[in-house]
mmCIF file of C-alpha atoms in Angstrom:
data_model
loop_
_atom_site.group_PDB
_atom_site.id
_atom_site.type_symbol
_atom_site.label_atom_id
_atom_site.label_comp_id
_atom_site.label_asym_id
_atom_site.label_seq_id
_atom_site.Cartn_x
_atom_site.Cartn_y
_atom_site.Cartn_z
ATOM 1 C CA LEU O 1 -10.881 -12.164 48.454
ATOM 2 C CA ARG O 2 -8.029 -13.104 50.789
ATOM 3 C CA SER O 3 -10.221 -12.111 53.754
ATOM 4 C CA ARG O 4 -12.788 -14.687 52.718
ATOM 5 C CA PRO O 5 -11.013 -18.047 52.789
ATOM 6 C CA GLY O 6 -12.879 -20.524 50.694
ATOM 7 C CA ALA O 7 -14.885 -17.879 48.863
ATOM 8 C CA LEU O 8 -13.187 -18.886 45.630
ATOM 9 C CA THR O 9 -12.272 -22.545 45.584
ATOM 10 C CA PRO O 10 -11.694 -23.761 42.009
ATOM 11 C CA THR O 11 -9.304 -26.680 42.138
ATOM 12 C CA PRO O 12 -6.070 -25.605 40.350
ATOM 13 C CA SER O 13 -5.772 -28.904 38.505
ATOM 14 C CA ILE O 14 -9.349 -28.695 37.155
ATOM 15 C CA PRO O 15 -10.029 -25.620 34.989
ATOM 16 C CA THR O 16 -13.204 -23.901 36.052
ATOM 17 C CA THR O 17 -15.086 -21.514 33.785
ATOM 18 C CA ALA O 18 -18.446 -21.397 35.548
ATOM 19 C CA PRO O 19 -19.352 -17.990 36.992
ATOM 20 C CA ILE O 20 -18.803 -17.543 40.719
ATOM 21 C CA PHE O 21 -20.868 -14.954 42.570
ATOM 22 C CA HIS O 22 -19.618 -12.912 45.478
ATOM 23 C CA ARG O 23 -20.872 -9.879 47.468
ATOM 24 C CA TYR O 24 -19.046 -6.553 47.836
ATOM 25 C CA TYR O 25 -19.799 -3.307 49.635
ATOM 26 C CA LEU O 26 -19.337 0.026 47.855
ATOM 27 C CA PRO O 27 -19.610 2.465 50.789
ATOM 28 C CA ASP O 28 -19.358 5.627 48.600
ATOM 29 C CA VAL O 29 -22.787 5.181 47.004
ATOM 30 C CA PRO O 30 -26.097 6.731 48.115
ATOM 31 C CA ASN O 31 -27.341 3.525 49.781
ATOM 32 C CA GLN O 32 -24.258 3.141 51.940
ATOM 33 C CA GLY O 33 -23.846 -0.366 53.222
ATOM 34 C CA ALA O 34 -26.135 -1.876 50.589
ATOM 35 C CA VAL O 35 -24.985 -5.151 49.078
ATOM 36 C CA ILE O 36 -23.809 -4.832 45.475
ATOM 37 C CA TYR O 37 -23.739 -8.059 43.506
ATOM 38 C CA LEU O 38 -20.762 -8.448 41.208
ATOM 39 C CA GLU O 39 -20.495 -11.434 38.881
ATOM 40 C CA LEU O 40 -17.010 -12.960 38.784
ATOM 41 C CA ASN O 41 -15.972 -15.070 35.819
ATOM 42 C CA ILE O 42 -12.898 -17.127 36.665
ATOM 43 C CA LEU O 43 -10.591 -18.384 33.902
ATOM 44 C CA PRO O 44 -7.518 -20.390 34.996
ATOM 45 C CA GLN O 45 -4.379 -19.653 32.964
ATOM 46 C CA PRO O 46 -0.968 -21.345 33.546
ATOM 47 C CA ASP O 47 1.837 -18.954 34.526
ATOM 48 C CA LEU O 48 5.019 -20.092 32.777
ATOM 49 C CA LEU O 49 7.182 -18.110 35.204
ATOM 50 C CA SER O 50 5.993 -19.806 38.389
ATOM 51 C CA ASP O 51 4.407 -23.065 37.142
ATOM 52 C CA GLN O 52 1.240 -21.996 38.929
ATOM 53 C CA LEU O 53 -2.208 -21.105 37.721
ATOM 54 C CA ILE O 54 -3.208 -17.490 37.205
ATOM 55 C CA TYR O 55 -6.900 -16.814 37.635
ATOM 56 C CA LEU O 56 -8.150 -14.245 35.141
ATOM 57 C CA VAL O 57 -11.104 -12.571 36.780
ATOM 58 C CA SER O 58 -13.740 -10.433 35.042
ATOM 59 C CA LEU O 59 -16.381 -8.586 37.019
ATOM 60 C CA ARG O 60 -19.845 -7.509 35.920
ATOM 61 C CA LEU O 61 -22.266 -5.491 37.971
ATOM 62 C CA ALA O 62 -25.289 -7.669 38.656
ATOM 63 C CA ALA O 63 -27.411 -5.008 40.382
ATOM 64 C CA PRO O 64 -26.813 -1.712 38.521
ATOM 65 C CA SER O 65 -29.855 0.006 40.020
ATOM 66 C CA LEU O 66 -28.013 0.361 43.335
ATOM 67 C CA LEU O 67 -25.080 2.275 41.837
ATOM 68 C CA GLY O 68 -26.483 4.917 39.527
ATOM 69 C CA ASP O 69 -23.497 5.627 37.250
ATOM 70 C CA CYS O 70 -21.904 2.179 37.036
ATOM 71 C CA SER O 71 -19.601 2.746 34.086
ATOM 72 C CA PRO O 72 -16.214 1.011 34.427
ATOM 73 C CA GLY O 73 -14.426 4.337 34.876
ATOM 74 C CA ASN O 74 -16.794 5.351 37.670
ATOM 75 C CA LEU O 75 -16.539 2.009 39.443
ATOM 76 C CA PHE O 76 -12.784 2.395 39.758
ATOM 77 C CA LYS O 77 -13.263 5.703 41.585
ATOM 78 C CA HIS O 78 -14.759 3.873 44.558
ATOM 79 C CA THR O 79 -12.902 1.952 47.237
ATOM 80 C CA VAL O 80 -14.035 -1.636 47.052
ATOM 81 C CA TYR O 81 -14.185 -3.849 50.129
ATOM 82 C CA THR O 82 -15.274 -7.388 50.775
ATOM 83 C CA GLN O 83 -18.437 -8.257 52.702
ATOM 84 C CA SER O 84 -17.011 -7.034 55.974
ATOM 85 C CA SER O 85 -18.535 -3.616 56.763
ATOM 86 C CA ASP O 86 -15.332 -2.574 58.519
ATOM 87 C CA PRO O 87 -12.789 -1.300 55.991
ATOM 88 C CA ALA O 88 -9.964 -2.317 58.290
ATOM 89 C CA ASN O 89 -10.950 -5.907 57.779
ATOM 90 C CA GLY O 90 -11.285 -5.556 54.009
ATOM 91 C CA ALA O 91 -9.050 -6.962 51.329
ATOM 92 C CA GLU O 92 -5.885 -5.207 50.262
ATOM 93 C CA LEU O 93 -6.324 -2.924 47.272
ATOM 94 C CA ASP O 94 -4.683 -4.194 44.109
ATOM 95 C CA LEU O 95 -3.094 -0.849 43.248
ATOM 96 C CA ASN O 96 -1.271 -2.171 40.210
ATOM 97 C CA GLY O 97 -4.488 -3.589 38.824
ATOM 98 C CA MET O 98 -6.380 -0.373 39.435
ATOM 99 C CA ILE O 99 -3.647 1.715 37.797
ATOM 100 C CA ALA O 100 -3.608 -0.585 34.782
ATOM 101 C CA ALA O 101 -7.361 -0.209 34.508
ATOM 102 C CA VAL O 102 -7.477 3.589 34.466
ATOM 103 C CA VAL O 103 -4.310 4.705 32.651
ATOM 104 C CA PRO O 104 -5.066 6.196 29.200
ATOM 105 C CA VAL O 105 -2.649 3.852 27.391
ATOM 106 C CA GLY O 106 -2.790 0.177 26.644
ATOM 107 C CA LEU O 107 -0.587 -2.092 28.762
ATOM 108 C CA TYR O 108 0.515 -5.628 28.012
ATOM 109 C CA ARG O 109 2.816 -8.263 29.498
ATOM 110 C CA ASN O 110 4.664 -11.071 27.753
ATOM 111 C CA ASP O 111 6.208 -14.115 29.385
ATOM 112 C CA ALA O 112 9.838 -15.160 28.986
ATOM 113 C CA THR O 113 9.054 -16.891 25.687
ATOM 114 C CA GLY O 114 7.517 -13.751 24.189
ATOM 115 C CA LYS O 115 3.889 -14.867 24.452
ATOM 116 C CA CYS O 116 1.290 -12.347 25.576
ATOM 117 C CA VAL O 117 -0.184 -13.203 28.975
ATOM 118 C CA TYR O 118 -1.978 -9.965 29.837
ATOM 119 C CA ILE O 119 -3.525 -6.835 28.354
ATOM 120 C CA ASN O 120 -5.461 -4.177 30.198
ATOM 121 C CA GLN O 121 -8.885 -2.843 29.236
ATOM 122 C CA LYS O 122 -7.440 0.129 27.333
ATOM 123 C CA ALA O 123 -5.313 -2.137 25.130
ATOM 124 C CA SER O 124 -8.403 -4.209 24.401
ATOM 125 C CA GLU O 125 -10.295 -1.053 23.397
ATOM 126 C CA ILE O 126 -7.469 0.309 21.226
ATOM 127 C CA LEU O 127 -6.988 -2.928 19.304
ATOM 128 C CA ASP O 128 -10.670 -3.902 19.384
ATOM 129 C CA ILE O 129 -9.598 -7.345 20.582
ATOM 130 C CA THR O 130 -10.683 -9.521 23.510
ATOM 131 C CA PHE O 131 -8.355 -10.681 26.226
ATOM 132 C CA GLU O 132 -8.606 -14.281 25.058
ATOM 133 C CA GLU O 133 -7.945 -13.361 21.398
ATOM 134 C CA CYS O 134 -4.772 -11.518 22.347
ATOM 135 C CA LEU O 135 -3.191 -14.262 24.450
ATOM 136 C CA GLY O 136 -0.142 -16.089 23.150
ATOM 137 C CA HIS O 137 0.497 -14.858 19.620
ATOM 138 C CA GLY O 138 -3.164 -14.288 18.811
ATOM 139 C CA TRP O 139 -2.637 -10.542 18.393
ATOM 140 C CA VAL O 140 -0.413 -11.218 15.344
ATOM 141 C CA ASP O 141 -3.505 -12.151 13.314
ATOM 142 C CA ARG O 142 -4.746 -8.566 13.645
ATOM 143 C CA LEU O 143 -1.583 -6.918 12.323
ATOM 144 C CA HIS O 144 -1.909 -5.091 9.016
ATOM 145 C CA PRO O 145 -0.551 -7.409 6.291
ATOM 146 C CA GLU O 146 1.804 -4.711 4.990
ATOM 147 C CA ASP O 147 3.355 -4.233 8.456
ATOM 148 C CA THR O 148 3.456 -7.793 9.763
ATOM 149 C CA GLU O 149 6.863 -8.878 8.479
ATOM 150 C CA ARG O 150 8.617 -5.610 9.298
ATOM 151 C CA MET O 151 7.127 -5.417 12.783
ATOM 152 C CA LEU O 152 7.921 -9.054 13.665
ATOM 153 C CA ILE O 153 11.519 -8.677 12.494
ATOM 154 C CA SER O 154 11.870 -5.552 14.633
ATOM 155 C CA TRP O 155 10.328 -7.299 17.654
ATOM 156 C CA THR O 156 12.418 -10.464 17.226
ATOM 157 C CA LYS O 157 15.675 -8.487 17.150
ATOM 158 C CA ALA O 158 14.748 -6.669 20.358
ATOM 159 C CA PHE O 159 13.582 -9.908 22.000
ATOM 160 C CA GLU O 160 16.819 -11.710 21.167
ATOM 161 C CA ALA O 161 18.905 -8.793 22.431
ATOM 162 C CA GLN O 162 16.550 -8.176 25.377
ATOM 163 C CA SER O 163 16.808 -4.463 24.587
ATOM 164 C CA PHE O 164 14.253 -1.665 24.703
ATOM 165 C CA TRP O 165 11.869 -1.890 21.742
ATOM 166 C CA GLN O 166 9.731 0.720 20.052
ATOM 167 C CA ASP O 167 7.871 0.652 16.754
ATOM 168 C CA GLU O 168 4.885 2.105 14.925
ATOM 169 C CA TYR O 169 2.596 -0.190 12.973
ATOM 170 C CA ARG O 170 -1.012 -0.728 11.963
ATOM 171 C CA PHE O 171 -3.739 -2.954 13.393
ATOM 172 C CA LEU O 172 -6.970 -4.059 11.759
ATOM 173 C CA ARG O 173 -10.088 -3.613 13.869
ATOM 174 C CA ARG O 174 -13.141 -5.832 13.585
ATOM 175 C CA ASP O 175 -14.944 -3.442 11.231
ATOM 176 C CA GLY O 176 -11.955 -3.392 8.865
ATOM 177 C CA SER O 177 -10.789 0.078 9.885
ATOM 178 C CA VAL O 178 -7.081 0.666 10.392
ATOM 179 C CA ILE O 179 -5.423 2.211 13.430
ATOM 180 C CA TRP O 180 -1.814 3.199 14.016
ATOM 181 C CA VAL O 181 -0.227 2.291 17.344
ATOM 182 C CA LEU O 182 3.031 3.239 18.994
ATOM 183 C CA ALA O 183 4.295 0.172 20.872
ATOM 184 C CA GLN O 184 7.060 0.274 23.483
ATOM 185 C CA CYS O 185 8.469 -2.560 25.528
ATOM 186 C CA ASN O 186 11.015 -3.129 28.309
ATOM 187 C CA PHE O 187 12.426 -6.549 29.162
ATOM 188 C CA MET O 188 12.686 -7.756 32.780
ATOM 189 C CA ARG O 189 15.347 -9.880 34.502
ATOM 190 C CA ASP O 190 15.663 -11.241 38.004
ATOM 191 C CA GLU O 191 18.710 -10.774 40.249
ATOM 192 C CA GLN O 192 20.415 -13.751 38.606
ATOM 193 C CA GLY O 193 19.907 -12.292 35.137
ATOM 194 C CA ASN O 194 17.210 -14.724 34.082
ATOM 195 C CA HIS O 195 14.599 -13.451 31.628
ATOM 196 C CA LEU O 196 11.270 -12.813 33.313
ATOM 197 C CA GLY O 197 9.403 -11.515 30.316
ATOM 198 C CA SER O 198 8.516 -8.012 29.255
ATOM 199 C CA ILE O 199 6.015 -5.269 29.904
ATOM 200 C CA GLY O 200 4.977 -2.668 27.392
ATOM 201 C CA SER O 201 2.531 0.007 26.361
ATOM 202 C CA LEU O 202 0.329 0.716 23.346
ATOM 203 C CA THR O 203 -0.750 4.202 22.314
ATOM 204 C CA ASP O 204 -3.266 4.989 19.603
ATOM 205 C CA ILE O 205 -1.464 7.476 17.333
ATOM 206 C CA THR O 206 -3.974 7.351 14.475
ATOM 207 C CA PRO O 207 -4.977 11.036 14.856
ATOM 208 C CA GLN O 208 -1.324 12.145 14.874
ATOM 209 C CA ASN O 209 -0.528 10.019 11.802
ATOM 210 C CA GLU O 210 -3.531 11.351 9.925
ATOM 211 C CA LEU O 211 -2.456 14.902 10.759
ATOM 212 C CA GLU O 212 1.109 14.181 9.638
ATOM 213 C CA GLN O 213 -0.176 12.736 6.359
ATOM 214 C CA LYS O 214 -2.324 15.801 5.762
ATOM 215 C CA LEU O 215 0.625 18.078 6.490
ATOM 216 C CA ALA O 216 2.851 16.051 4.158
ATOM 217 C CA GLN O 217 0.238 16.229 1.399
ATOM 218 C CA ALA O 218 -0.146 19.966 1.951
ATOM 219 C CA HIS O 219 3.630 20.361 1.772
ATOM 220 C CA GLN O 220 3.790 18.357 -1.466
ATOM 221 C CA GLN O 221 0.976 20.420 -2.933
ATOM 222 C CA SER O 222 2.589 23.700 -1.923
ATOM 223 C CA THR O 223 5.930 22.536 -3.323
ATOM 224 C CA ALA O 224 4.266 21.515 -6.577
ATOM 225 C CA MET O 225 2.425 24.824 -6.770
ATOM 226 C CA ALA O 226 5.667 26.707 -6.175
ATOM 227 C CA GLN O 227 7.180 24.965 -9.215
ATOM 228 C CA GLN O 228 4.120 25.069 -11.448
ATOM 229 C CA ASP O 229 2.960 27.861 -13.713
ATOM 230 C CA GLY O 230 -0.403 29.017 -12.442
ATOM 231 C CA LEU O 231 -1.942 29.540 -15.879
ATOM 232 C CA THR O 232 -0.643 26.730 -18.069
ATOM 233 C CA GLY O 233 -0.035 24.009 -15.475
ATOM 234 C CA ILE O 234 3.458 23.210 -16.759
ATOM 235 C CA ALA O 235 6.728 23.899 -14.930
ATOM 236 C CA ASN O 236 7.497 27.532 -14.173
ATOM 237 C CA ARG O 237 10.716 29.514 -14.443
ATOM 238 C CA ARG O 238 11.743 28.631 -10.900
ATOM 239 C CA CYS O 239 11.394 24.909 -11.595
ATOM 240 C CA PHE O 240 13.352 25.261 -14.836
ATOM 241 C CA ASP O 241 16.209 27.065 -13.101
ATOM 242 C CA GLN O 242 16.515 24.258 -10.525
ATOM 243 C CA ILE O 243 16.337 21.384 -13.012
ATOM 244 C CA PHE O 244 18.592 23.163 -15.498
ATOM 245 C CA ALA O 245 21.306 23.609 -12.846
ATOM 246 C CA GLN O 246 21.114 19.893 -11.969
ATOM 247 C CA GLU O 247 21.216 18.719 -15.583
ATOM 248 C CA TYR O 248 24.034 21.133 -16.416
ATOM 249 C CA GLN O 249 26.166 19.668 -13.621
ATOM 250 C CA ARG O 250 25.276 16.133 -14.757
ATOM 251 C CA SER O 251 26.258 16.961 -18.342
ATOM 252 C CA GLN O 252 29.541 18.439 -17.138
ATOM 253 C CA ARG O 253 30.261 15.435 -14.916
ATOM 254 C CA GLU O 254 29.391 12.792 -17.526
ATOM 255 C CA SER O 255 30.512 14.723 -20.634
ATOM 256 C CA THR O 256 27.124 14.300 -22.326
ATOM 257 C CA PRO O 257 25.396 16.839 -24.601
ATOM 258 C CA LEU O 258 22.671 19.109 -23.248
ATOM 259 C CA GLY O 259 20.063 20.490 -25.648
ATOM 260 C CA LEU O 260 17.912 23.597 -25.184
ATOM 261 C CA ILE O 261 15.022 25.021 -27.250
ATOM 262 C CA MET O 262 13.623 28.522 -26.759
ATOM 263 C CA VAL O 263 10.070 28.820 -28.135
ATOM 264 C CA ASP O 264 8.246 32.119 -28.736
ATOM 265 C CA ILE O 265 4.713 32.582 -30.098
ATOM 266 C CA ASP O 266 4.813 34.878 -33.119
ATOM 267 C CA HIS O 267 2.927 38.202 -32.898
ATOM 268 C CA PHE O 268 1.255 37.247 -29.633
ATOM 269 C CA LYS O 269 0.611 40.856 -28.643
ATOM 270 C CA HIS O 270 -1.382 41.323 -31.832
ATOM 271 C CA TYR O 271 -3.240 38.084 -31.068
ATOM 272 C CA ASN O 272 -4.177 39.393 -27.618
ATOM 273 C CA ASP O 273 -5.270 42.750 -28.987
ATOM 274 C CA THR O 274 -7.420 41.046 -31.637
ATOM 275 C CA HIS O 275 -9.004 38.219 -29.635
ATOM 276 C CA GLY O 276 -8.795 39.525 -26.078
ATOM 277 C CA HIS O 277 -6.727 38.425 -23.115
ATOM 278 C CA LEU O 278 -9.073 35.609 -22.078
ATOM 279 C CA GLN O 279 -8.700 33.976 -25.478
ATOM 280 C CA GLY O 280 -4.995 34.729 -25.306
ATOM 281 C CA ASP O 281 -4.746 32.828 -22.009
ATOM 282 C CA GLN O 282 -6.545 29.838 -23.514
ATOM 283 C CA THR O 283 -4.109 29.857 -26.428
ATOM 284 C CA LEU O 284 -1.128 29.939 -24.059
ATOM 285 C CA ILE O 285 -2.585 26.912 -22.281
ATOM 286 C CA GLN O 286 -3.072 25.060 -25.594
ATOM 287 C CA VAL O 287 0.470 25.750 -26.738
ATOM 288 C CA ALA O 288 1.983 24.799 -23.355
ATOM 289 C CA GLN O 289 0.060 21.542 -23.096
ATOM 290 C CA THR O 290 0.934 20.633 -26.693
ATOM 291 C CA LEU O 291 4.642 21.209 -26.085
ATOM 292 C CA ALA O 292 4.526 19.145 -22.885
ATOM 293 C CA ALA O 293 2.638 16.283 -24.572
ATOM 294 C CA THR O 294 5.057 16.186 -27.508
ATOM 295 C CA VAL O 295 8.185 15.968 -25.356
ATOM 296 C CA GLN O 296 7.748 12.544 -23.775
ATOM 297 C CA ARG O 297 11.057 11.453 -22.231
ATOM 298 C CA PRO O 298 10.942 11.497 -18.414
ATOM 299 C CA THR O 299 14.169 13.507 -18.262
ATOM 300 C CA ASP O 300 12.944 16.221 -20.657
ATOM 301 C CA LEU O 301 11.355 19.376 -19.282
ATOM 302 C CA VAL O 302 8.986 21.950 -20.782
ATOM 303 C CA ALA O 303 8.593 25.174 -18.813
ATOM 304 C CA ARG O 304 7.051 28.579 -19.243
ATOM 305 C CA TYR O 305 9.980 30.975 -19.386
ATOM 306 C CA GLY O 306 7.958 34.173 -19.300
ATOM 307 C CA GLY O 307 4.997 35.722 -21.132
ATOM 308 C CA GLU O 308 4.522 33.872 -24.429
ATOM 309 C CA GLU O 309 7.987 32.309 -24.286
ATOM 310 C CA PHE O 310 8.662 28.677 -23.405
ATOM 311 C CA VAL O 311 11.817 26.624 -22.910
ATOM 312 C CA VAL O 312 12.457 22.931 -23.574
ATOM 313 C CA LEU O 313 15.353 21.220 -21.797
ATOM 314 C CA LEU O 314 16.707 18.052 -23.433
ATOM 315 C CA PRO O 315 19.358 16.180 -21.393
ATOM 316 C CA ASN O 316 21.734 13.928 -23.307
ATOM 317 C CA THR O 317 20.595 15.330 -26.679
ATOM 318 C CA ASP O 318 23.013 16.506 -29.382
ATOM 319 C CA ARG O 319 22.405 19.117 -32.098
ATOM 320 C CA THR O 320 20.726 16.672 -34.472
ATOM 321 C CA GLY O 321 18.406 15.319 -31.786
ATOM 322 C CA THR O 322 17.529 18.825 -30.612
ATOM 323 C CA ALA O 323 16.626 19.862 -34.175
ATOM 324 C CA ILE O 324 14.416 16.780 -34.625
ATOM 325 C CA VAL O 325 12.489 17.586 -31.443
ATOM 326 C CA ALA O 326 12.111 21.245 -32.487
ATOM 327 C CA HIS O 327 10.578 20.369 -35.868
ATOM 328 C CA LYS O 328 8.194 17.949 -34.186
ATOM 329 C CA LEU O 329 7.100 20.689 -31.778
ATOM 330 C CA ALA O 330 6.554 23.206 -34.606
ATOM 331 C CA ASN O 331 4.437 20.717 -36.542
ATOM 332 C CA GLN O 332 2.270 19.982 -33.491
ATOM 333 C CA ILE O 333 1.668 23.690 -32.863
ATOM 334 C CA ALA O 334 0.701 24.205 -36.510
ATOM 335 C CA ALA O 335 -1.666 21.220 -36.266
ATOM 336 C CA LEU O 336 -3.653 23.120 -33.616
ATOM 337 C CA ASN O 337 -4.803 25.375 -36.471
ATOM 338 C CA ILE O 338 -5.351 28.345 -34.186
ATOM 339 C CA GLN O 339 -6.573 31.213 -36.358
ATOM 340 C CA HIS O 340 -4.323 34.298 -36.300
ATOM 341 C CA GLU O 341 -4.882 36.843 -39.075
ATOM 342 C CA LEU O 342 -2.178 39.453 -39.639
ATOM 343 C CA ASP O 343 -2.378 42.696 -41.558
ATOM 344 C CA GLU O 344 0.499 44.119 -43.545
ATOM 345 C CA LEU O 345 1.443 46.533 -40.753
ATOM 346 C CA GLU O 346 2.331 43.567 -38.528
ATOM 347 C CA LEU O 347 4.791 42.069 -41.012
ATOM 348 C CA THR O 348 8.151 43.438 -39.943
ATOM 349 C CA ALA O 349 10.425 41.237 -42.072
ATOM 350 C CA PRO O 350 10.339 40.872 -45.885
ATOM 351 C CA ALA O 351 10.310 37.067 -45.729
ATOM 352 C CA GLU O 352 7.762 36.857 -42.909
ATOM 353 C CA SER O 353 4.996 34.294 -43.227
ATOM 354 C CA THR O 354 1.533 35.607 -44.070
ATOM 355 C CA GLN O 355 -0.358 32.416 -43.204
ATOM 356 C CA SER O 356 -3.423 32.909 -41.026
ATOM 357 C CA ILE O 357 -2.682 30.405 -38.247
ATOM 358 C CA LEU O 358 -0.697 30.767 -35.043
ATOM 359 C CA THR O 359 3.014 29.974 -35.475
ATOM 360 C CA VAL O 360 6.102 29.841 -33.271
ATOM 361 C CA SER O 361 9.764 30.710 -33.691
ATOM 362 C CA MET O 362 12.502 28.619 -32.069
ATOM 363 C CA GLY O 363 16.143 29.068 -31.132
ATOM 364 C CA LEU O 364 18.189 25.910 -30.518
ATOM 365 C CA SER O 365 21.428 25.168 -28.753
ATOM 366 C CA SER O 366 23.232 21.975 -27.812
ATOM 367 C CA LEU O 367 26.711 21.449 -26.445
ATOM 368 C CA ILE O 368 28.837 19.146 -24.349
ATOM 369 C CA VAL O 369 29.481 21.111 -21.181
ATOM 370 C CA ASN O 370 33.123 21.682 -20.191
ATOM 371 C CA ARG O 371 34.933 23.787 -17.634
ATOM 372 C CA ASP O 372 35.093 26.756 -19.995
ATOM 373 C CA CYS O 373 31.295 26.912 -20.293
ATOM 374 C CA SER O 374 28.672 28.331 -17.960
ATOM 375 C CA PRO O 375 24.923 27.640 -17.670
ATOM 376 C CA GLU O 376 24.215 31.144 -18.931
ATOM 377 C CA HIS O 377 26.228 30.409 -22.084
ATOM 378 C CA LEU O 378 23.853 27.666 -23.247
ATOM 379 C CA ILE O 379 20.795 29.866 -22.623
ATOM 380 C CA GLU O 380 22.429 32.829 -24.346
ATOM 381 C CA GLN O 381 23.197 30.715 -27.425
ATOM 382 C CA ALA O 382 19.571 29.559 -27.722
ATOM 383 C CA ASP O 383 18.295 33.089 -27.109
ATOM 384 C CA GLN O 384 20.492 34.534 -29.871
ATOM 385 C CA ALA O 385 19.293 31.812 -32.242
ATOM 386 C CA LEU O 386 15.690 32.729 -31.372
ATOM 387 C CA TYR O 387 16.440 36.385 -32.136
ATOM 388 C CA ARG O 388 17.738 35.400 -35.583
ATOM 389 C CA ALA O 389 14.589 33.350 -36.220
ATOM 390 C CA LYS O 390 12.479 36.395 -35.393
ATOM 391 C CA HIS O 391 14.647 38.725 -37.475
ATOM 392 C CA ARG O 392 14.580 36.422 -40.519
ATOM 393 C CA GLY O 393 10.815 36.236 -40.756
ATOM 394 C CA ARG O 394 9.430 34.226 -37.794
ATOM 395 C CA ASP O 395 7.824 30.774 -38.066
ATOM 396 C CA ARG O 396 11.397 29.512 -38.264
ATOM 397 C CA ILE O 397 13.855 27.277 -36.422
ATOM 398 C CA GLU O 398 17.427 28.504 -36.005
ATOM 399 C CA MET O 399 20.351 26.534 -34.502
ATOM 400 C CA ALA O 400 23.090 28.306 -32.556
ATOM 401 C CA ASP O 401 26.562 28.368 -34.064
ATOM 402 C CA ARG O 402 28.897 25.604 -32.957
ATOM 403 C CA ASN O 403 31.262 28.170 -31.495
#
C-alpha cells in the first residue's frame, strides 16, 4: 500500500467504514499475472500509545474463481504484491502480521491501560469472538462466571506489578459450550521504563483438561475400588486398616474412647450348604448393607473383615455407647427375617438358639487409648469377646473385660 500513494485516503479525523477496493497480483497462481480483487474494509481505531489512528484492515477475496483454493491458510502461503508486476517495486511484506496470522496459538495485545487493542485470527477462532467484540474490555463478558473474579484478580496483580502473567480459565462460546484456555502475557517498557502495554498468547487446552479430568475420575474410581469390598459394596479390610490406624492415633492424641464391634453371622457355612453360594452371597450383601445403614455417623465405619465377619469402628464412643449400637445392629439383622433352619447336629452349645432365622454374634470393645495400648490390643479384645459369644450359644452380644 505504501507503493501506491493515495490508494487509501481516509481522512484521519473522519472515521471511515465504507469498503475500499484495491487490486493485487498473486503471481503463484495458475493464471499468473491475473488481477485478483480483494475487498478491504477499513476501520479507524485510536492508538493510545502514539495518539494516532490505527487502521484495522480486513480483506476478502472478491474473485475466488481465479485462485482455486482460497482458504485463509492457503492465501498466506503466497507472496502478495501490489499492482506493480515487478516484485522489486512491490510493498514490503508485513512479516509480523503474517506470522500472527498463521501461528497455531491466539495472540493479543493490550495498551498501557490494559485494554485489548488487537487479537489475531486464531484468538478469534479459539474464543469464538469477533475482533470488535474483544476490543477494550469486551472479552470480559465472555468469561465463565465461576472464573471471572479469580481471573481478574490474578490479571490485576500482574498488571500492577508489570510481571509475567499466566493463568488457566474458561470462556463461553456463542453456542454456550465451554472451553479452557491457557493465557500468558509479558509486559513491555520503552528505554525510559514507561509502560507500553503487553502482548500475550492464548492456547486452547480443553482437550488436555478433559483428559486430566478423565484421568482424575479414573484414579478416584480405582482408589475407591481398592478400598471397597467387591461383593458387598462396603469398605474392605484394607480400608478398615487405614481408617482404624488414623482413628487410633486420634483417640490417643485426644484421649477419647474408641469403640469396636466384631460381627459374625451364625452358622453361615451351614447356610451356604443349605441354600447355595449364590443365595449366601445375597445374604452377605443384605447383612452388610443393613449394618452400614444402621450406623449413621459420618465418622463411623462398617467394613467386611473377612468371609462372613464384619467390623464396626466407632470413634469417640465409650462402652455404653458401643453396646447401644450393637443391640441396634442385632435388632436390624433379626428384622430381615432371613430364614435359616438348623438341625440338632448344628447346635454345638447347650444354650444355643434354635430359632429359624439368621442371627449374628458380636464381640465388643471400647477403651481410651494410652501409651501402654496398641491397635492390635483393641481388636484382640473384641475378637475374644466374639469368641465367648460363640461359645456361650451364639446370637449373643459380649463386651470385653475392662482390663
